[in-house]
mmCIF file of C-alpha atoms in Angstrom:
data_model
loop_
_atom_site.group_PDB
_atom_site.id
_atom_site.type_symbol
_atom_site.label_atom_id
_atom_site.label_comp_id
_atom_site.label_asym_id
_atom_site.label_seq_id
_atom_site.Cartn_x
_atom_site.Cartn_y
_atom_site.Cartn_z
ATOM 1 C CA MET A 24 -18.904 19.728 -70.722
ATOM 2 C CA THR A 25 -21.387 22.693 -71.458
ATOM 3 C CA SER A 26 -20.568 26.376 -71.693
ATOM 4 C CA VAL A 27 -22.394 28.794 -69.142
ATOM 5 C CA TYR A 28 -22.351 32.454 -69.485
ATOM 6 C CA ASN A 29 -22.166 34.641 -66.549
ATOM 7 C CA VAL A 30 -23.220 38.098 -65.974
ATOM 8 C CA THR A 31 -19.897 39.510 -67.162
ATOM 9 C CA GLY A 32 -20.388 37.708 -70.569
ATOM 10 C CA THR A 33 -17.660 35.515 -70.396
ATOM 11 C CA THR A 34 -18.041 31.701 -70.463
ATOM 12 C CA SER A 35 -16.681 29.084 -68.184
ATOM 13 C CA ASP A 36 -16.948 25.083 -68.805
ATOM 14 C CA THR A 37 -18.656 23.007 -66.307
ATOM 15 C CA ALA A 38 -19.561 19.529 -65.830
ATOM 16 C CA ALA A 39 -23.329 19.780 -65.717
ATOM 17 C CA THR A 40 -26.004 22.121 -66.228
ATOM 18 C CA THR A 41 -27.926 23.194 -63.146
ATOM 19 C CA GLY A 42 -31.401 22.789 -64.917
ATOM 20 C CA THR A 43 -32.466 26.195 -64.124
ATOM 21 C CA SER A 44 -33.463 28.953 -66.711
ATOM 22 C CA THR A 45 -31.966 32.585 -66.328
ATOM 23 C CA GLY A 46 -34.118 33.896 -69.525
ATOM 24 C CA THR A 47 -36.028 37.090 -68.846
ATOM 25 C CA ASN A 48 -39.623 37.848 -70.013
ATOM 26 C CA SER A 49 -38.726 41.680 -70.431
ATOM 27 C CA THR A 50 -40.565 43.347 -73.208
ATOM 28 C CA ASP A 51 -37.819 45.843 -73.771
ATOM 29 C CA SER A 52 -34.457 43.960 -74.375
ATOM 30 C CA THR A 53 -32.504 47.231 -73.867
ATOM 31 C CA SER A 54 -33.223 47.790 -70.189
ATOM 32 C CA LEU A 55 -33.673 45.282 -67.460
ATOM 33 C CA ASP A 56 -36.499 45.371 -64.910
ATOM 34 C CA LYS A 57 -36.193 44.220 -61.272
ATOM 35 C CA GLN A 58 -37.277 40.659 -62.336
ATOM 36 C CA ALA A 59 -34.716 40.333 -64.693
ATOM 37 C CA PHE A 60 -31.855 42.074 -62.400
ATOM 38 C CA LEU A 61 -32.849 39.523 -59.703
ATOM 39 C CA GLN A 62 -32.630 36.494 -62.243
ATOM 40 C CA LEU A 63 -29.282 37.538 -63.123
ATOM 41 C CA LEU A 64 -27.869 38.237 -59.685
ATOM 42 C CA VAL A 65 -29.204 34.483 -58.681
ATOM 43 C CA ALA A 66 -27.571 33.016 -61.739
ATOM 44 C CA GLN A 67 -24.418 34.622 -60.968
ATOM 45 C CA LEU A 68 -24.519 33.195 -57.202
ATOM 46 C CA GLN A 69 -25.405 29.820 -58.401
ATOM 47 C CA ASN A 70 -22.735 29.564 -61.069
ATOM 48 C CA GLN A 71 -19.824 31.199 -59.168
ATOM 49 C CA ASP A 72 -16.776 29.222 -58.622
ATOM 50 C CA PRO A 73 -16.887 27.903 -54.869
ATOM 51 C CA MET A 74 -13.143 28.180 -54.635
ATOM 52 C CA SER A 75 -13.218 32.087 -55.639
ATOM 53 C CA PRO A 76 -16.733 33.425 -54.698
ATOM 54 C CA MET A 77 -17.830 36.823 -55.581
ATOM 55 C CA ASP A 78 -16.271 39.752 -53.647
ATOM 56 C CA ASP A 79 -18.454 40.919 -50.810
ATOM 57 C CA THR A 80 -18.028 44.565 -51.669
ATOM 58 C CA GLN A 81 -19.255 43.778 -55.197
ATOM 59 C CA PHE A 82 -22.161 42.133 -54.059
ATOM 60 C CA VAL A 83 -23.122 44.862 -51.980
ATOM 61 C CA ALA A 84 -22.508 47.515 -54.544
ATOM 62 C CA GLN A 85 -24.599 45.503 -56.942
ATOM 63 C CA LEU A 86 -27.196 45.522 -54.498
ATOM 64 C CA ALA A 87 -27.018 49.233 -53.611
ATOM 65 C CA GLN A 88 -27.235 49.842 -57.504
ATOM 66 C CA PHE A 89 -30.299 47.730 -57.730
ATOM 67 C CA GLY A 90 -32.034 49.699 -54.625
ATOM 68 C CA SER A 91 -31.214 53.151 -56.171
ATOM 69 C CA LEU A 92 -32.522 52.198 -59.569
ATOM 70 C CA GLU A 93 -35.624 50.967 -57.768
ATOM 71 C CA GLN A 94 -36.110 54.189 -55.694
ATOM 72 C CA LEU A 95 -35.104 56.363 -59.095
ATOM 73 C CA SER A 96 -38.020 54.409 -61.006
ATOM 74 C CA ASN A 97 -40.404 54.880 -58.090
ATOM 75 C CA MET A 98 -39.632 58.599 -58.273
ATOM 76 C CA ALA A 99 -40.358 58.985 -61.981
ATOM 77 C CA THR A 100 -43.226 57.282 -61.560
ATOM 78 C CA ALA A 101 -44.605 59.657 -58.701
ATOM 79 C CA MET A 102 -43.615 62.760 -60.460
ATOM 80 C CA ASP A 103 -45.493 61.701 -63.815
ATOM 81 C CA GLU A 104 -48.616 61.219 -61.495
ATOM 82 C CA LEU A 105 -48.040 64.600 -59.945
ATOM 83 C CA LYS A 106 -47.637 65.943 -63.120
ATOM 84 C CA GLU A 107 -50.974 64.431 -64.345
ATOM 85 C CA SER A 108 -52.758 65.777 -60.747
ATOM 86 C CA MET A 109 -51.346 69.421 -61.616
ATOM 87 C CA VAL A 110 -52.797 69.524 -65.198
ATOM 88 C CA THR A 111 -56.151 68.415 -64.045
ATOM 89 C CA LEU A 112 -56.095 70.561 -60.915
ATOM 90 C CA ASN A 113 -55.034 73.686 -63.360
ATOM 91 C CA SER A 114 -57.846 72.998 -65.760
ATOM 92 C CA GLN A 115 -60.452 72.704 -62.951
ATOM 93 C CA SER A 116 -59.216 76.111 -61.617
ATOM 94 C CA LEU A 117 -59.423 77.852 -65.006
ATOM 95 C CA LEU A 118 -62.823 76.298 -65.462
ATOM 96 C CA THR A 119 -63.782 78.010 -62.178
ATOM 97 C CA GLN A 120 -62.555 81.321 -62.762
ATOM 98 C CA GLY A 121 -64.400 81.196 -66.300
ATOM 99 C CA ALA A 122 -67.602 80.195 -64.863
ATOM 100 C CA ALA A 123 -67.060 83.063 -62.469
ATOM 101 C CA MET A 124 -67.048 85.424 -65.355
ATOM 102 C CA ILE A 125 -70.606 84.486 -66.657
ATOM 103 C CA GLY A 126 -72.684 87.349 -66.444
ATOM 104 C CA LYS A 127 -69.953 89.687 -66.356
ATOM 105 C CA GLN A 128 -69.509 93.045 -68.608
ATOM 106 C CA VAL A 129 -65.786 92.701 -70.101
ATOM 107 C CA THR A 130 -63.859 94.877 -72.243
ATOM 108 C CA TRP A 131 -61.221 93.765 -74.877
ATOM 109 C CA THR A 132 -59.075 95.056 -77.609
ATOM 110 C CA ASP A 133 -59.918 93.218 -80.880
ATOM 111 C CA SER A 134 -57.448 92.373 -83.622
ATOM 112 C CA THR A 135 -58.136 95.766 -85.475
ATOM 113 C CA GLY A 136 -57.048 97.568 -82.051
ATOM 114 C CA ALA A 137 -60.552 98.726 -81.339
ATOM 115 C CA SER A 138 -61.891 98.410 -77.922
ATOM 116 C CA GLN A 139 -64.974 96.043 -77.747
ATOM 117 C CA ASN A 140 -67.140 95.279 -74.669
ATOM 118 C CA GLY A 141 -69.974 92.811 -73.924
ATOM 119 C CA THR A 142 -71.376 90.224 -71.727
ATOM 120 C CA VAL A 143 -69.799 86.744 -70.896
ATOM 121 C CA THR A 144 -72.481 84.176 -71.868
ATOM 122 C CA SER A 145 -70.713 81.002 -71.450
ATOM 123 C CA VAL A 146 -67.328 79.356 -71.234
ATOM 124 C CA LYS A 147 -65.880 76.379 -73.004
ATOM 125 C CA TRP A 148 -62.712 74.333 -73.072
ATOM 126 C CA SER A 149 -61.054 74.405 -76.495
ATOM 127 C CA ASP A 150 -57.539 73.188 -77.394
ATOM 128 C CA GLY A 151 -56.444 72.764 -73.849
ATOM 129 C CA SER A 152 -57.360 76.399 -72.795
ATOM 130 C CA LEU A 153 -60.202 78.277 -71.554
ATOM 131 C CA ALA A 154 -62.568 80.580 -74.009
ATOM 132 C CA LEU A 155 -64.866 83.086 -72.631
ATOM 133 C CA VAL A 156 -67.942 83.406 -75.218
ATOM 134 C CA VAL A 157 -68.957 87.119 -75.901
ATOM 135 C CA GLY A 158 -71.455 87.241 -78.577
ATOM 136 C CA ASP A 159 -69.452 85.936 -81.548
ATOM 137 C CA ALA A 160 -66.254 86.159 -80.051
ATOM 138 C CA GLU A 161 -64.123 83.615 -78.170
ATOM 139 C CA LEU A 162 -61.624 85.368 -75.830
ATOM 140 C CA SER A 163 -58.893 83.935 -73.423
ATOM 141 C CA LEU A 164 -58.764 85.280 -69.950
ATOM 142 C CA GLU A 165 -55.657 87.369 -71.122
ATOM 143 C CA ASP A 166 -57.662 89.132 -73.505
ATOM 144 C CA ILE A 167 -59.658 90.797 -71.220
ATOM 145 C CA THR A 168 -58.663 94.538 -70.344
ATOM 146 C CA GLU A 169 -61.479 95.418 -67.765
ATOM 147 C CA ILE A 170 -64.250 93.398 -66.136
ATOM 148 C CA LYS A 171 -67.392 95.052 -64.817
ATOM 149 C CA GLY A 172 -69.983 93.468 -62.264
ATOM 150 C CA SER A 173 -73.098 91.898 -64.046
ATOM 151 C CA ALA A 174 -74.547 93.222 -67.302
ATOM 152 C CA ALA A 175 -76.948 96.047 -67.037
ATOM 153 C CA ALA A 176 -80.465 95.050 -66.985
ATOM 154 C CA PRO A 177 -82.527 95.403 -70.326
#
């Protein structure tokens, strides 16, 4: 006789083995993926005692949990994709705002508290934020206190 482990972790003696493998190929041993869950469920059904089969409500509850788990997994993936799209959209929006500032006369307050002004000559993306280049200064959109039309002609 051989011992067969069922889903609950208890052992039962059987006269012969079924010849099927219930091992998983999961890369993370702390969580079960969909394939591993289905393999365990099939193993449980194959190895149940025919004289006392699994309770129908228990079976339906397991299937419902599996469905819920799958939907939560799909929702998490969709939320990650949405987050990535929103970050990209925000970056593009900031670059568009910055590009519209090129050639504009701007006023800002420097670190000494003095009011400075100059013309935005370019924009650049630096450390995940937009920088407006005015002469030697790199300013954020929040640093600007006043925006005038185009720079005066020389």
